[in-house]
Structure formats: structure tokens, C-alpha cells
């Protein structure tokens, strides 16, 4: 399969903002590809060579890519760099210069998808002495046989800028429409949710149809999209929804990890699929050593504790474990415990469809006792009074609140979904502030007065999974200390874009736009109708969306959350609804 055909499809997708059109363009292409090539094309469409949970090591610097462009196009490095300063994106530079290149390559070898994949994998694997030079030459070798559009996407992939606009949900829609029908869509999504590997699902579907997709099960080594909780504003409503009886667990304020354990290996993943094994290597070893049986996938919250008393410490303490360097010291200085709350696989058996109480029993018997590994504190409650007493205990033990979990027979583990089988109730709900929101930064405004020369405020957005777009909720200028103000460019500037990103829907125009990547925790006084913000636009009132009044940064950068995991528009609408009751 020629890479030029794939690049032409990426180009057409980039040119539209209609999700339906993207789906139809992709689905026409998918149907023509052999299964293994389809797998690669699916990864490439997301700017990746592997599934999302693989550490992405391709990243070449812009400068290195410019050298490869200069080498292939024959234009000087100076000219290439000047154009890059103007355009900001090496992909556009490559496209322009390769278009302008007068001389055609003499011994051009056709650029197939397989050759592109092989070349990019080689670039990724190249390290050691002279690795930069060798990476540059490998890229030049691919560019040598590329037309303008092909080179645009090659350069965007190697610099981590590939965002044609078709997100994972659009790819799943296109797979369903190529190989199944609408009724197959939920099962295709389920297979993705339990493997986090869209390429694998695509290849399985193309090769074996829906029966093969149904056979995809959770597996050690493939992180599973986490199950999430709905929220309700009072314990009375929680108990009502749970029909008077449920399990309640402490809601620990730490970092969620999903542990994939066998007798000889263990990997810990964050909820955004980062590998945290190194950060919690003490916990990882304990889990491996004390596992009974052959293998398991379990979930729990890692919480900092006081070394002497074992008392739980605030969330800020455990974030020291997320640093990149000096892990040995962090492990000594910030002891943690894991509070396990679920099991998804045991001894090779997928147990996600087992009811909650059965899973809980299985979890309790999966490890031999050790102080570092504890079961989350759980109690079955049958009245609002009992729920209230448990909530008070949880908060005085240092927790954020409680998680209510259904004990009905249908209380399965629903990978990747937020529903009422789990309901969270937090202590914020008692205070003046309505709740905390995890919002993605999509823009910044330059500061004035004391903040002159720095970013003074940020444009914050929530995610709309239906539309796969970010909609604005507030302009955030409060709660930043000097250290945070200083750190903003380092945190955000790598994602600067010269125009509003395609997937951001905003009426406000900031001084600088960013591709949504950084998530901040924000609290506020209330949600109100707003003519300027685009969250839930037109839902409650024509020409108005929902905005957060008096927003304040809590000091928490949610680097455990991906921007798609920001508080969703549906949640914001729910909170607005609760406020009014
Ligand atoms: P939130 O981030 O506010 O949506 O709350 C959901 C998060 O609470 C989960 O992703 C876990 O990290 C955390 N959590 C803490 N304790 C529990 C528990 N007992 N069961 C499930 N999740 C928990």
C-alpha cells in the first residue's frame, strides 16, 4: 500500500471539521487495507507507532527535522530555519520546500506504508553514539521519496504534532462502518476499552470479523480503561439511587494505579496510561511478592502515609512520587501505601463481568498480608444515617469522601465508562465552592501590572466526547502563586499553536492558543449561564453556554489526567442541574 494514498486521506480529514465526513473518508480507506497494514494506518492516524500506553520515544527536535528537510530539498539550513520561524511547524516547511524542489529524486523507491513504519521504528530505536545524526539521515531517506503531503505528515509524526482531527471515537466509528454495522459499534468500543489498543482491535476485526472482536478479553500487559463514578449532591440521593442499600468505600486522595502482575513481572499504569512502575517501584515489588496465584490485574489508590503513625497524608505528598529524577530519594522521603479497590483479572480469567461483591471477595484473597498493601475500607450501608456515619469516618481519616458502589448482580466493572454503579460524594459538596473541575488549558492571556511579561490568565475548557471538542468554561486568573506563574511557559509553550486548534470551540480569543494537553484542577462559586462560554451552548438557553463564576486554581496540576479526561460537558450540565435543585 502506497503511503501517498494514506497521506492524501489524512489531508482530506484535516480539511473537514465534520465528524461524519471524517468517518466516511476513513471507512472507505479501511475497507481496502489488508489487516496488518490497517493496524499500522490506525496507529499513524493518531501520530503513533504503537498503542497509546507504549512510551512514545519518537520525538525528534524541530531543529533536527529541519536539517533533514534541508538535506533532501537542497535548500540551505538558513532558508529552512527562516521559513520554520514564520510557519512554526516543520511539517508545513517540509511540504512547502519539497513542493518547490526543482530536481526530482533520481533513484526513487516507492514509499509504502510498511517502509514508512519500518523507517520510523528505526528512528525510534536509534540511540547511543551519533544517534541524532543517524536519526536525521533515516528521516531524510524517507523524505527523499516523499511528495509534499507525505512529507508534511512524516515531519508531524516525528515531532509529535500529528493531529489530523480524527480522534479515537471517529476511528472506532469508521471501523464499525467498514467491517460491521451500527449494532457492532458498542462491542468494538468495548474491545478498545479493555485493551487500549486500537490497532489490535482494527486488525482483529478486519481479519476475523465481529466474532473475533467479541473474543478480545482483558490481558496482563494491556491497560484497561478505568471505570469512573457519577456524582450526586447528597447522601440521601446516593442512597435513593442505590435503592436503599450499597457498599461504601473510603475515597482515598491519591494516585490511581492499575497493576498488571505476574510471577516475574509487574507494571503499574496511571489512569492516563502512563507507566508508573518506576515511581512506585516499592509498591510494585510488594504486589509481585505477595500475589497468590499466577497473575492478576488489580486497581488501587496510592496514598502517602506518615512513616511512623501510618496516618494518611494530603494528596500533595504523593505527587512527589511523580517526579522524573531522584526517585530513590522520593521513595525514602515519601512512603506510600496502596489501597486496593478492584480486581479485573485473576489467574488468566477475565473477571470484569463478575458482580462487585464477588470481585471484592476475590481481591481480598489475592494477596498475602503486608502493611504496604491494604484493602480499601468498605462497609455495606442500608440507611442515610449509616452512610453519613461512614462519610464522617472517611473524612476524619483524611479521605476526600466516599465512593458508593452498587451491590446488585449487574454491578460489573464497566471499562471506560462513567455510570451510576459507582457514585462519588465528596466533602467539597458541603462547602461554598460547588465542586472541583478538571479543566484543560486551551489558551493564555498576557498579564498586566504585577504579572506583566508573564501569562496572567488562562482560558479553560471542558471536553465534549460526543463532538470530540473542547468547549470553554472560564477564564482563570486566580489561585496562581509566583512559582506557578513562573512555571507556566515551561508547562504550556511546547503546545503553542498559531491559530485556534480545530478541536477547540471558543468565542473568547486569547493572546496565545494551545493544543489541549495540560489539565488543572479548578474550583468555583457556581455555574451560570454565560453568553461568552461555549460549554453546553444552546442547551439551557439559546445563545448562552455555561460558565464557572469566580474560578480559582486549587494548586493541583492533574498530570494524571489526559485532556479527554477533563470534567465532561455532561458532568458540567449535571452539576448545573444539581445547583438549581
Ligand atoms: P474523581 O477523580 O473525582 O472522578 O474520582 C474518581 C477517582 O477516585 C478514581 O479515579 C480513583 O482514583 C479515586 N478513588 C479513591 N478511592 C477510591 C475507591 N475506593 N474506589 C474507586 N475509586 C477511588
Coordinates of C-alpha atoms and ligand atoms in Angstrom, one line a residue:
X1 CA 0.0 0.0 0.0
X2 CA 1.5 3.3 -1.0
X3 CA 1.9 5.8 1.8
X4 CA 0.9 8.6 -0.6
X5 CA -2.7 7.2 -0.6
X6 CA -2.8 7.3 3.2
X7 CA -1.3 10.8 3.3
X8 CA -4.0 12.0 0.9
X9 CA -6.6 10.6 3.2
X10 CA -5.1 12.4 6.2
X11 CA -5.1 15.6 4.2
X12 CA -8.8 15.2 3.4
X13 CA -9.6 14.6 7.0
X14 CA -7.7 17.6 8.1
X15 CA -9.7 19.7 5.7
X16 CA -13.0 18.9 7.3
X17 CA -14.5 19.5 10.7
X18 CA -17.4 17.2 10.2
X19 CA -17.1 14.0 12.2
X20 CA -19.5 12.2 9.8
X21 CA -17.4 13.1 6.8
X22 CA -14.2 12.1 8.6
X23 CA -15.8 8.7 9.4
X24 CA -16.9 8.2 5.9
X25 CA -13.4 9.1 4.4
X26 CA -11.7 6.7 6.9
X27 CA -14.2 3.9 6.4
X28 CA -13.7 4.0 2.6
X29 CA -9.9 3.6 3.2
X30 CA -10.1 1.0 5.9
X31 CA -12.1 -1.4 3.8
X32 CA -9.4 -1.6 1.2
X33 CA -6.5 -2.4 3.5
X34 CA -5.0 -5.8 4.5
X35 CA -5.4 -6.3 8.3
X36 CA -1.7 -5.8 9.2
X37 CA -1.5 -2.6 7.2
X38 CA -4.8 -1.4 8.7
X39 CA -3.2 -1.8 12.1
X40 CA -0.3 0.5 11.2
X41 CA -2.5 3.0 9.5
X42 CA -4.7 3.3 12.6
X43 CA -1.6 4.0 14.7
X44 CA -0.2 6.5 12.2
X45 CA -3.6 8.4 12.1
X46 CA -3.0 9.1 15.7
X47 CA 0.6 10.1 15.2
X48 CA 1.8 6.9 16.9
X49 CA 3.7 3.7 16.0
X50 CA 2.3 1.7 18.9
X51 CA -0.8 1.7 21.2
X52 CA -1.2 4.7 23.4
X53 CA 0.2 3.0 26.5
X54 CA 3.6 2.4 24.9
X55 CA 6.1 5.1 25.9
X56 CA 6.4 7.4 22.9
X57 CA 10.1 7.7 22.1
X58 CA 9.9 9.0 18.6
X59 CA 10.2 12.7 19.5
X60 CA 12.8 14.4 17.2
X61 CA 13.5 18.1 17.8
X62 CA 12.3 20.6 15.2
X63 CA 15.9 21.6 14.5
X64 CA 17.0 18.1 13.6
X65 CA 14.0 17.7 11.3
X66 CA 14.8 21.0 9.6
X67 CA 18.3 19.6 8.8
X68 CA 16.7 16.5 7.2
X69 CA 14.4 18.8 5.2
X70 CA 17.3 20.9 4.1
X71 CA 19.3 17.8 3.1
X72 CA 16.5 16.4 0.9
X73 CA 15.1 19.6 -0.6
X74 CA 18.5 21.1 -1.4
X75 CA 17.6 24.4 0.2
X76 CA 20.0 25.9 2.8
X77 CA 19.6 25.3 6.5
X78 CA 19.3 29.1 6.9
X79 CA 16.3 29.3 4.4
X80 CA 14.7 26.3 6.1
X81 CA 15.0 27.8 9.5
X82 CA 13.7 31.2 8.5
X83 CA 10.6 29.5 7.0
X84 CA 10.2 27.5 10.2
X85 CA 10.3 30.7 12.3
X86 CA 7.5 32.0 10.1
X87 CA 5.4 28.9 9.9
X88 CA 6.1 27.3 13.3
X89 CA 5.6 23.7 12.1
X90 CA 8.3 21.6 10.4
X91 CA 5.6 19.7 8.6
X92 CA 4.5 22.8 6.7
X93 CA 8.1 23.7 6.0
X94 CA 8.8 20.3 4.5
X95 CA 5.6 20.5 2.4
X96 CA 6.5 23.9 1.0
X97 CA 10.1 23.2 0.3
X98 CA 9.6 19.8 -1.2
X99 CA 6.9 21.3 -3.5
X100 CA 9.4 23.9 -4.6
X101 CA 12.2 21.4 -5.0
X102 CA 13.1 21.5 -8.7
X103 CA 15.1 18.4 -9.1
X104 CA 13.2 15.1 -8.8
X105 CA 14.9 12.3 -6.9
X106 CA 16.9 10.1 -9.3
X107 CA 16.5 6.7 -7.8
X108 CA 13.2 7.0 -6.2
X109 CA 12.0 3.9 -4.4
X110 CA 8.2 3.9 -3.7
X111 CA 7.3 4.8 -0.2
X112 CA 4.9 2.1 1.1
X113 CA 3.2 2.2 4.5
X114 CA 5.4 -0.8 5.5
X115 CA 8.5 1.2 4.6
X116 CA 7.4 4.2 6.5
X117 CA 6.6 2.1 9.6
X118 CA 10.0 0.4 9.4
X119 CA 11.8 3.7 8.9
X120 CA 10.0 5.4 11.8
X121 CA 10.6 2.4 14.1
X122 CA 14.3 2.5 13.2
X123 CA 14.4 6.2 14.1
X124 CA 12.7 5.4 17.4
X125 CA 15.2 2.6 18.2
X126 CA 18.3 4.6 17.3
X127 CA 20.3 5.6 20.3
X128 CA 23.8 5.8 21.6
X129 CA 26.7 7.5 19.8
X130 CA 25.8 9.8 16.9
X131 CA 22.2 8.9 17.3
X132 CA 20.9 12.4 16.4
X133 CA 22.9 12.3 13.1
X134 CA 21.7 8.8 12.3
X135 CA 18.0 9.7 13.1
X136 CA 18.3 12.7 10.8
X137 CA 19.6 10.6 7.9
X138 CA 16.9 8.0 8.4
X139 CA 14.3 10.7 8.1
X140 CA 16.0 12.3 5.1
X141 CA 15.9 8.9 3.5
X142 CA 12.1 8.7 3.9
X143 CA 11.7 12.4 2.8
X144 CA 13.8 11.7 -0.3
X145 CA 11.0 9.6 -1.7
X146 CA 8.1 11.7 -0.4
X147 CA 5.9 14.2 -2.2
X148 CA 4.8 17.4 -0.4
X149 CA 1.8 16.0 1.5
X150 CA 3.6 12.8 2.6
X151 CA 6.5 14.8 4.0
X152 CA 4.1 17.1 5.9
X153 CA 2.8 14.1 7.8
X154 CA 6.1 12.4 8.2
X155 CA 7.5 15.6 9.9
X156 CA 4.5 16.0 12.0
X157 CA 4.6 12.4 13.2
X158 CA 8.3 12.5 14.2
X159 CA 7.9 15.9 16.1
X160 CA 4.7 14.7 17.9
X161 CA 2.4 17.2 16.1
X162 CA 0.2 14.8 14.2
X163 CA -3.4 15.9 14.9
X164 CA -5.4 15.4 11.8
X165 CA -8.6 15.7 13.9
X166 CA -9.9 12.2 13.8
X167 CA -9.9 11.0 17.4
X168 CA -10.2 7.5 18.7
X169 CA -14.0 7.6 18.7
X170 CA -14.1 8.6 15.0
X171 CA -11.7 5.7 14.1
X172 CA -13.9 3.3 16.0
X173 CA -17.0 4.6 14.1
X174 CA -15.1 4.1 10.8
X175 CA -14.1 0.6 11.8
X176 CA -17.7 -0.3 12.6
X177 CA -18.9 1.2 9.3
X178 CA -16.3 -0.7 7.3
X179 CA -16.5 -4.1 8.8
X180 CA -19.7 -4.4 10.9
X181 CA -22.8 -2.3 11.2
X182 CA -24.0 0.1 13.8
X183 CA -25.0 -2.7 16.1
X184 CA -21.4 -3.8 16.3
X185 CA -20.1 -0.4 17.4
X186 CA -20.6 -0.9 21.2
X187 CA -18.7 -4.2 21.1
X188 CA -15.9 -2.7 19.1
X189 CA -15.6 0.1 21.7
X190 CA -15.7 -2.5 24.5
X191 CA -12.7 -4.3 22.9
X192 CA -10.9 -1.0 22.7
X193 CA -11.7 -0.1 26.3
X194 CA -10.3 -3.4 27.6
X195 CA -7.1 -3.3 25.6
X196 CA -6.4 0.4 25.0
X197 CA -5.1 -0.8 21.6
X198 CA -7.0 0.5 18.6
X199 CA -4.6 -1.1 16.2
X200 CA -5.1 -4.5 17.7
X201 CA -8.9 -4.1 17.6
X202 CA -8.7 -3.0 13.9
X203 CA -6.5 -5.9 12.8
X204 CA -8.7 -8.4 14.7
X205 CA -11.9 -7.0 13.2
X206 CA -10.5 -6.9 9.7
X207 CA -9.1 -10.5 9.9
X208 CA -11.8 -12.3 12.0
X209 CA -14.9 -10.1 12.0
X210 CA -17.2 -9.4 15.0
X211 CA -16.7 -12.9 16.4
X212 CA -13.0 -12.3 16.8
X213 CA -13.7 -8.9 18.4
X214 CA -16.1 -10.5 20.9
X215 CA -13.3 -12.8 21.9
X216 CA -11.0 -9.9 23.0
X217 CA -10.6 -10.1 26.7
X218 CA -8.6 -8.2 29.3
X219 CA -5.0 -9.3 29.4
X220 CA -2.0 -8.7 31.6
X221 CA 0.1 -6.0 29.8
X222 CA -2.7 -4.2 28.1
X223 CA -4.0 -1.5 30.4
X224 CA -7.8 -1.3 30.7
X225 CA -9.7 2.0 30.5
X226 CA -10.8 2.8 34.0
X227 CA -14.3 2.7 35.3
X228 CA -15.5 6.1 36.6
X229 CA -18.1 7.3 39.0
X230 CA -21.1 9.6 38.7
X231 CA -21.8 12.2 41.3
X232 CA -24.8 13.2 43.4
X233 CA -25.2 16.2 45.7
X234 CA -26.4 14.4 48.9
X235 CA -26.1 11.1 50.6
X236 CA -29.9 10.9 50.6
X237 CA -29.8 10.9 46.8
X238 CA -27.0 8.5 46.7
X239 CA -28.9 6.0 48.9
X240 CA -32.1 6.6 46.8
X241 CA -30.3 5.8 43.6
X242 CA -28.8 2.7 45.2
X243 CA -32.3 1.6 46.2
X244 CA -31.5 1.8 49.9
X245 CA -28.5 -0.5 50.1
X246 CA -25.0 -0.3 48.8
X247 CA -21.3 -0.7 49.6
X248 CA -19.4 2.4 50.6
X249 CA -15.7 2.7 50.4
X250 CA -13.3 5.5 51.5
X251 CA -12.5 7.7 48.6
X252 CA -8.7 8.0 49.0
X253 CA -7.0 11.1 47.8
X254 CA -4.0 9.8 46.0
X255 CA -3.0 8.5 42.6
X256 CA -4.9 5.7 40.9
X257 CA -2.9 2.8 39.6
X258 CA -3.8 -0.3 37.6
X259 CA -1.3 -3.0 38.4
X260 CA -0.6 -5.8 35.9
X261 CA 1.1 -8.6 37.9
X262 CA 2.6 -11.9 37.0
X263 CA 5.1 -14.0 38.9
X264 CA 8.1 -12.4 37.1
X265 CA 6.9 -9.0 36.1
X266 CA 4.8 -6.1 37.3
X267 CA 3.7 -2.9 35.6
X268 CA 1.7 -0.1 37.1
X269 CA -0.3 2.2 34.8
X270 CA -1.9 5.6 35.6
X271 CA -5.4 6.3 34.5
X272 CA -4.0 8.1 31.5
X273 CA -2.0 5.1 30.6
X274 CA 1.4 6.3 31.7
X275 CA 3.8 3.7 33.1
X276 CA 4.2 4.5 36.8
X277 CA 6.1 1.3 37.7
X278 CA 9.3 3.2 38.4
X279 CA 7.6 5.9 40.5
X280 CA 6.0 3.3 42.8
X281 CA 8.6 0.6 42.5
X282 CA 8.3 -0.3 46.2
X283 CA 4.6 -0.9 45.8
X284 CA 5.2 -2.8 42.5
X285 CA 7.6 -5.2 44.3
X286 CA 5.3 -5.7 47.2
X287 CA 2.4 -6.6 44.8
X288 CA 4.6 -9.1 42.9
X289 CA 6.0 -10.7 46.0
X290 CA 2.7 -11.1 47.8
X291 CA 0.5 -12.2 44.9
X292 CA -1.1 -15.6 45.5
X293 CA -1.6 -17.5 42.2
X294 CA -0.1 -16.8 38.8
X295 CA -1.3 -13.4 37.6
X296 CA -3.7 -10.6 38.3
X297 CA -4.8 -7.1 37.3
X298 CA -5.9 -5.0 40.2
X299 CA -6.7 -1.4 40.9
X300 CA -6.0 0.8 43.9
X301 CA -5.1 4.2 45.1
X302 CA -1.5 5.0 46.1
X303 CA -1.6 7.4 49.1
X304 CA 1.2 9.0 51.1
X305 CA 1.4 8.0 54.7
X306 CA 3.3 9.2 57.7
X307 CA 6.1 6.7 58.2
X308 CA 5.7 6.4 61.9
X309 CA 1.9 6.6 62.5
X310 CA 0.8 5.3 59.1
X311 CA -1.7 8.2 59.0
X312 CA -2.8 9.3 55.5
X313 CA -1.3 12.5 54.2
X314 CA -2.7 15.0 51.8
X315 CA -2.5 14.5 48.0
X316 CA 0.4 17.0 47.5
X317 CA 2.7 14.5 49.3
X318 CA 2.2 11.6 46.9
X319 CA 2.8 13.9 43.9
X320 CA 6.5 13.9 44.9
X321 CA 6.5 10.4 43.5
X322 CA 5.6 11.6 40.0
X323 CA 9.0 13.4 39.6
X324 CA 11.3 12.1 36.8
X325 CA 14.6 12.3 38.7
X326 CA 15.8 11.4 42.2
X327 CA 13.3 8.6 42.6
X328 CA 15.4 6.8 45.2
X329 CA 15.2 9.8 47.5
X330 CA 11.5 10.3 46.8
X331 CA 10.8 6.7 47.7
X332 CA 12.6 7.1 51.0
X333 CA 11.1 10.5 51.8
X334 CA 7.5 9.9 50.8
X335 CA 6.4 6.5 51.9
X336 CA 3.1 5.3 50.3
X337 CA 0.6 2.5 50.7
X338 CA -1.8 1.1 48.1
X339 CA -5.5 0.8 49.0
X340 CA -6.8 -1.8 46.6
X341 CA -10.4 -1.5 45.5
X342 CA -10.9 -3.8 42.4
X343 CA -9.7 -6.8 40.6
X344 CA -10.2 -7.2 36.8
X345 CA -8.3 -10.4 36.0
X346 CA -7.2 -13.4 38.1
X347 CA -5.0 -16.3 37.0
X348 CA -5.9 -15.6 33.4
X349 CA -9.6 -15.3 33.9
X350 CA -11.3 -12.0 32.9
X351 CA -13.5 -11.2 36.0
X352 CA -14.8 -7.8 34.8
X353 CA -18.3 -9.2 34.3
X354 CA -18.4 -10.7 37.9
X355 CA -20.6 -8.6 40.3
X356 CA -18.8 -6.2 42.6
X357 CA -19.1 -8.2 45.9
X358 CA -17.7 -11.4 44.3
X359 CA -14.8 -9.3 42.8
X360 CA -14.2 -7.8 46.2
X361 CA -14.0 -11.3 47.8
X362 CA -11.6 -12.4 45.1
X363 CA -9.5 -9.3 45.7
X364 CA -9.3 -9.9 49.4
X365 CA -7.9 -13.3 48.8
X366 CA -5.4 -12.4 46.1
X367 CA -2.5 -11.2 48.2
X368 CA -0.8 -12.3 51.4
X369 CA -1.0 -9.7 54.1
X370 CA 1.6 -6.9 54.2
X371 CA 1.4 -3.4 55.6
X372 CA 2.0 -1.6 52.2
X373 CA -0.9 -3.3 50.6
X374 CA -4.3 -2.8 52.1
X375 CA -7.9 -3.3 51.0
X376 CA -9.9 -0.1 50.7
X377 CA -12.1 0.4 53.8
X378 CA -15.6 -0.8 52.9
X379 CA -18.9 -1.2 54.7
X380 CA -22.3 -2.2 53.5
X381 CA -24.8 0.6 54.5
X382 CA -28.6 0.4 54.5
X383 CA -29.7 3.9 55.6
X384 CA -28.8 7.5 55.1
X385 CA -27.7 7.6 58.8
X386 CA -25.2 4.7 58.3
X387 CA -24.0 6.4 55.1
X388 CA -23.5 9.7 56.9
X389 CA -21.5 8.0 59.8
X390 CA -19.3 6.3 57.2
X391 CA -18.7 9.5 55.3
X392 CA -17.7 11.3 58.6
X393 CA -15.3 8.5 59.4
X394 CA -13.8 8.7 55.9
X395 CA -13.2 12.5 56.1
X396 CA -11.7 12.3 59.6
X397 CA -9.3 9.6 58.4
X398 CA -8.0 12.1 55.7
X399 CA -10.1 11.0 52.7
X400 CA -11.9 13.1 50.2
X401 CA -15.2 11.5 50.8
X402 CA -16.8 8.2 49.8
X403 CA -17.4 6.0 46.8
X404 CA -20.8 4.3 46.9
X405 CA -20.8 1.0 44.8
X406 CA -23.8 -0.9 43.7
X407 CA -24.1 -4.4 45.2
X408 CA -26.7 -5.6 42.7
X409 CA -26.0 -8.6 40.4
X410 CA -25.4 -6.3 37.4
X411 CA -22.6 -4.4 39.2
X412 CA -19.9 -5.3 36.8
X413 CA -16.7 -3.4 36.0
X414 CA -17.6 -1.2 33.1
X415 CA -14.2 -0.3 31.4
X416 CA -14.0 3.2 30.2
X417 CA -17.4 4.3 31.3
X418 CA -18.9 6.6 33.9
X419 CA -22.2 5.4 35.4
X420 CA -24.3 5.1 38.5
X421 CA -22.9 1.7 39.5
X422 CA -20.3 3.9 41.3
X423 CA -21.3 7.2 42.8
X424 CA -18.9 9.6 44.4
X425 CA -19.7 12.0 47.2
X426 CA -17.0 14.4 48.3
X427 CA -16.5 16.8 51.2
X428 CA -16.3 19.8 48.8
X429 CA -20.0 19.3 48.2
X430 CA -20.5 20.6 51.8
X431 CA -18.6 23.8 51.3
X432 CA -19.4 27.1 49.5
X433 CA -17.5 26.0 46.4
X434 CA -19.7 23.8 44.3
X435 CA -17.0 21.2 43.4
X436 CA -13.7 20.8 41.7
X437 CA -13.4 20.7 37.9
X438 CA -10.5 19.3 36.0
X439 CA -10.2 21.6 33.0
X440 CA -7.9 21.7 30.0
X441 CA -5.8 24.8 29.2
X442 CA -6.6 25.9 25.7
X443 CA -5.3 29.5 25.7
X444 CA -3.5 32.2 27.7
X445 CA -3.8 35.9 28.1
X446 CA -0.7 38.1 28.8
X447 CA -0.6 39.5 32.3
X448 CA -0.8 43.1 33.3
X449 CA 0.5 45.1 36.3
X450 CA 2.5 42.7 38.5
X451 CA 2.1 39.9 36.0
X452 CA 3.4 41.9 33.1
X453 CA 5.7 39.8 30.9
X454 CA 4.1 36.5 32.0
X455 CA 0.9 34.8 31.4
X456 CA -1.7 36.4 33.6
X457 CA -4.8 34.2 33.0
X458 CA -5.7 31.0 31.2
X459 CA -8.7 30.0 29.0
X460 CA -10.0 26.8 30.4
X461 CA -12.2 24.2 28.7
X462 CA -14.1 21.0 29.3
X463 CA -14.3 18.1 27.0
X464 CA -17.3 17.1 24.9
X465 CA -16.7 13.4 24.0
X466 CA -19.7 13.4 21.6
X467 CA -18.3 16.2 19.5
X468 CA -14.7 15.3 20.4
X469 CA -14.1 19.0 21.0
X470 CA -13.1 21.3 23.9
X471 CA -15.6 24.0 25.0
X472 CA -14.7 26.9 27.2
X473 CA -15.9 27.2 30.8
X474 CA -13.9 30.1 32.4
X475 CA -11.1 32.5 32.2
X476 CA -8.9 31.6 35.1
X477 CA -6.7 34.2 36.8
X478 CA -6.9 33.4 40.5
X479 CA -5.1 31.0 42.7
X480 CA -1.7 31.2 40.9
X481 CA 1.3 31.7 43.2
X482 CA 4.6 33.2 41.9
X483 CA 6.2 29.8 41.4
X484 CA 3.2 28.6 39.3
X485 CA 3.2 31.8 37.2
X486 CA 6.9 31.3 36.5
X487 CA 6.4 27.7 35.6
X488 CA 3.6 28.4 33.1
X489 CA 5.7 28.8 29.9
X490 CA 7.6 25.6 30.6
X491 CA 4.3 23.7 31.2
X492 CA 2.4 25.1 28.2
X493 CA 4.6 26.6 25.5
X494 CA 5.5 23.3 23.8
X495 CA 1.8 23.1 22.8
X496 CA 1.5 26.6 21.5
X497 CA -0.3 26.8 18.1
X498 CA -0.5 29.8 15.8
X499 CA -4.3 29.5 15.5
X500 CA -7.3 28.1 17.3
X501 CA -6.9 24.3 17.3
X502 CA -9.6 22.6 15.2
X503 CA -10.9 20.8 18.2
X504 CA -11.4 23.9 20.4
X505 CA -14.8 25.7 20.2
X506 CA -14.4 29.2 21.7
X507 CA -15.9 32.6 21.4
X508 CA -13.2 34.1 23.6
X509 CA -9.9 34.8 21.7
X510 CA -6.8 34.5 24.0
X511 CA -3.4 36.0 23.2
X512 CA -1.9 32.5 22.7
X513 CA -3.7 29.3 21.8
X514 CA -2.6 25.8 23.0
X515 CA -3.4 22.3 21.9
X516 CA -5.2 21.0 24.9
X517 CA -2.8 18.9 27.0
X518 CA -2.4 20.3 30.4
X519 CA -5.2 19.7 32.9
X520 CA -5.7 21.9 36.0
X521 CA -8.0 21.5 39.0
X522 CA -10.2 24.5 39.4
X523 CA -12.9 25.3 41.9
X524 CA -15.6 28.0 41.6
X525 CA -18.6 29.5 43.3
X526 CA -21.3 28.5 40.8
X527 CA -22.1 27.7 37.2
X528 CA -24.2 30.2 35.5
X529 CA -25.5 31.0 32.0
X530 CA -22.9 32.8 30.0
X531 CA -23.1 34.5 26.7
X532 CA -19.3 34.0 26.1
X533 CA -18.6 30.4 27.1
X534 CA -19.4 27.5 24.8
X535 CA -19.9 24.6 27.3
X536 CA -23.5 23.3 26.8
X537 CA -24.1 26.2 24.3
X538 CA -27.8 26.5 23.5
X539 CA -28.8 23.7 25.9
X540 CA -30.3 25.8 28.7
X541 CA -30.8 29.0 26.8
X542 CA -30.4 30.0 23.2
X543 CA -27.2 32.0 22.6
X544 CA -25.8 31.1 26.0
X545 CA -23.5 28.4 27.4
X546 CA -22.4 27.6 31.0
X547 CA -19.6 29.5 32.7
X548 CA -17.9 29.0 36.0
X549 CA -18.1 32.1 38.3
X550 CA -15.2 33.1 40.5
X551 CA -12.9 30.3 39.3
X552 CA -9.8 29.6 41.3
X553 CA -6.9 27.3 40.7
X554 CA -6.6 24.8 43.6
X555 CA -2.8 24.4 43.0
X556 CA -3.2 20.9 41.6
X557 CA -1.9 20.2 38.1
X558 CA -3.8 17.0 37.2
X559 CA -0.9 15.4 35.3
X560 CA -2.5 12.0 36.0
X561 CA -5.4 13.0 33.7
X562 CA -5.4 13.4 29.9
X563 CA -7.3 16.3 28.5
X564 CA -10.0 13.9 27.3
X565 CA -10.5 13.1 30.9
X566 CA -11.3 16.7 31.8
X567 CA -14.7 17.2 33.5
X568 CA -17.0 16.5 30.7
X569 CA -19.8 18.8 29.4
X570 CA -22.3 16.2 30.6
X571 CA -20.9 16.4 34.1
X572 CA -21.0 20.2 34.0
X573 CA -24.6 20.1 32.9
X574 CA -25.4 17.7 35.8
X575 CA -23.7 20.0 38.3
X576 CA -25.6 23.0 36.9
X577 CA -28.8 20.9 37.3
X578 CA -27.9 20.0 40.9
X579 CA -27.3 23.6 41.8
X580 CA -30.7 24.5 40.8
X581 CA -32.4 21.9 43.0
Ligands
LIG1 P1 -12.7 11.7 40.5 O1 -11.3 11.8 40.1 O2 -13.1 12.8 41.4 O3 -13.6 11.5 39.3 O4 -12.9 10.4 41.4 C1 -12.6 9.1 40.9 C2 -11.3 8.7 41.5 O5 -11.3 8.4 42.9 C3 -10.8 7.4 40.9 O6 -10.3 7.5 39.6 C4 -9.8 6.9 41.9 O7 -8.5 7.5 41.6 C5 -10.2 7.6 43.2 N1 -10.6 6.6 44.3 C6 -10.2 6.8 45.6 N2 -10.8 5.8 46.3 C7 -11.5 5.0 45.5 C8 -12.3 3.8 45.7 N3 -12.4 3.3 47.0 N4 -12.9 3.3 44.6 C9 -12.7 3.8 43.4 N5 -12.0 4.9 43.2 C10 -11.4 5.5 44.2

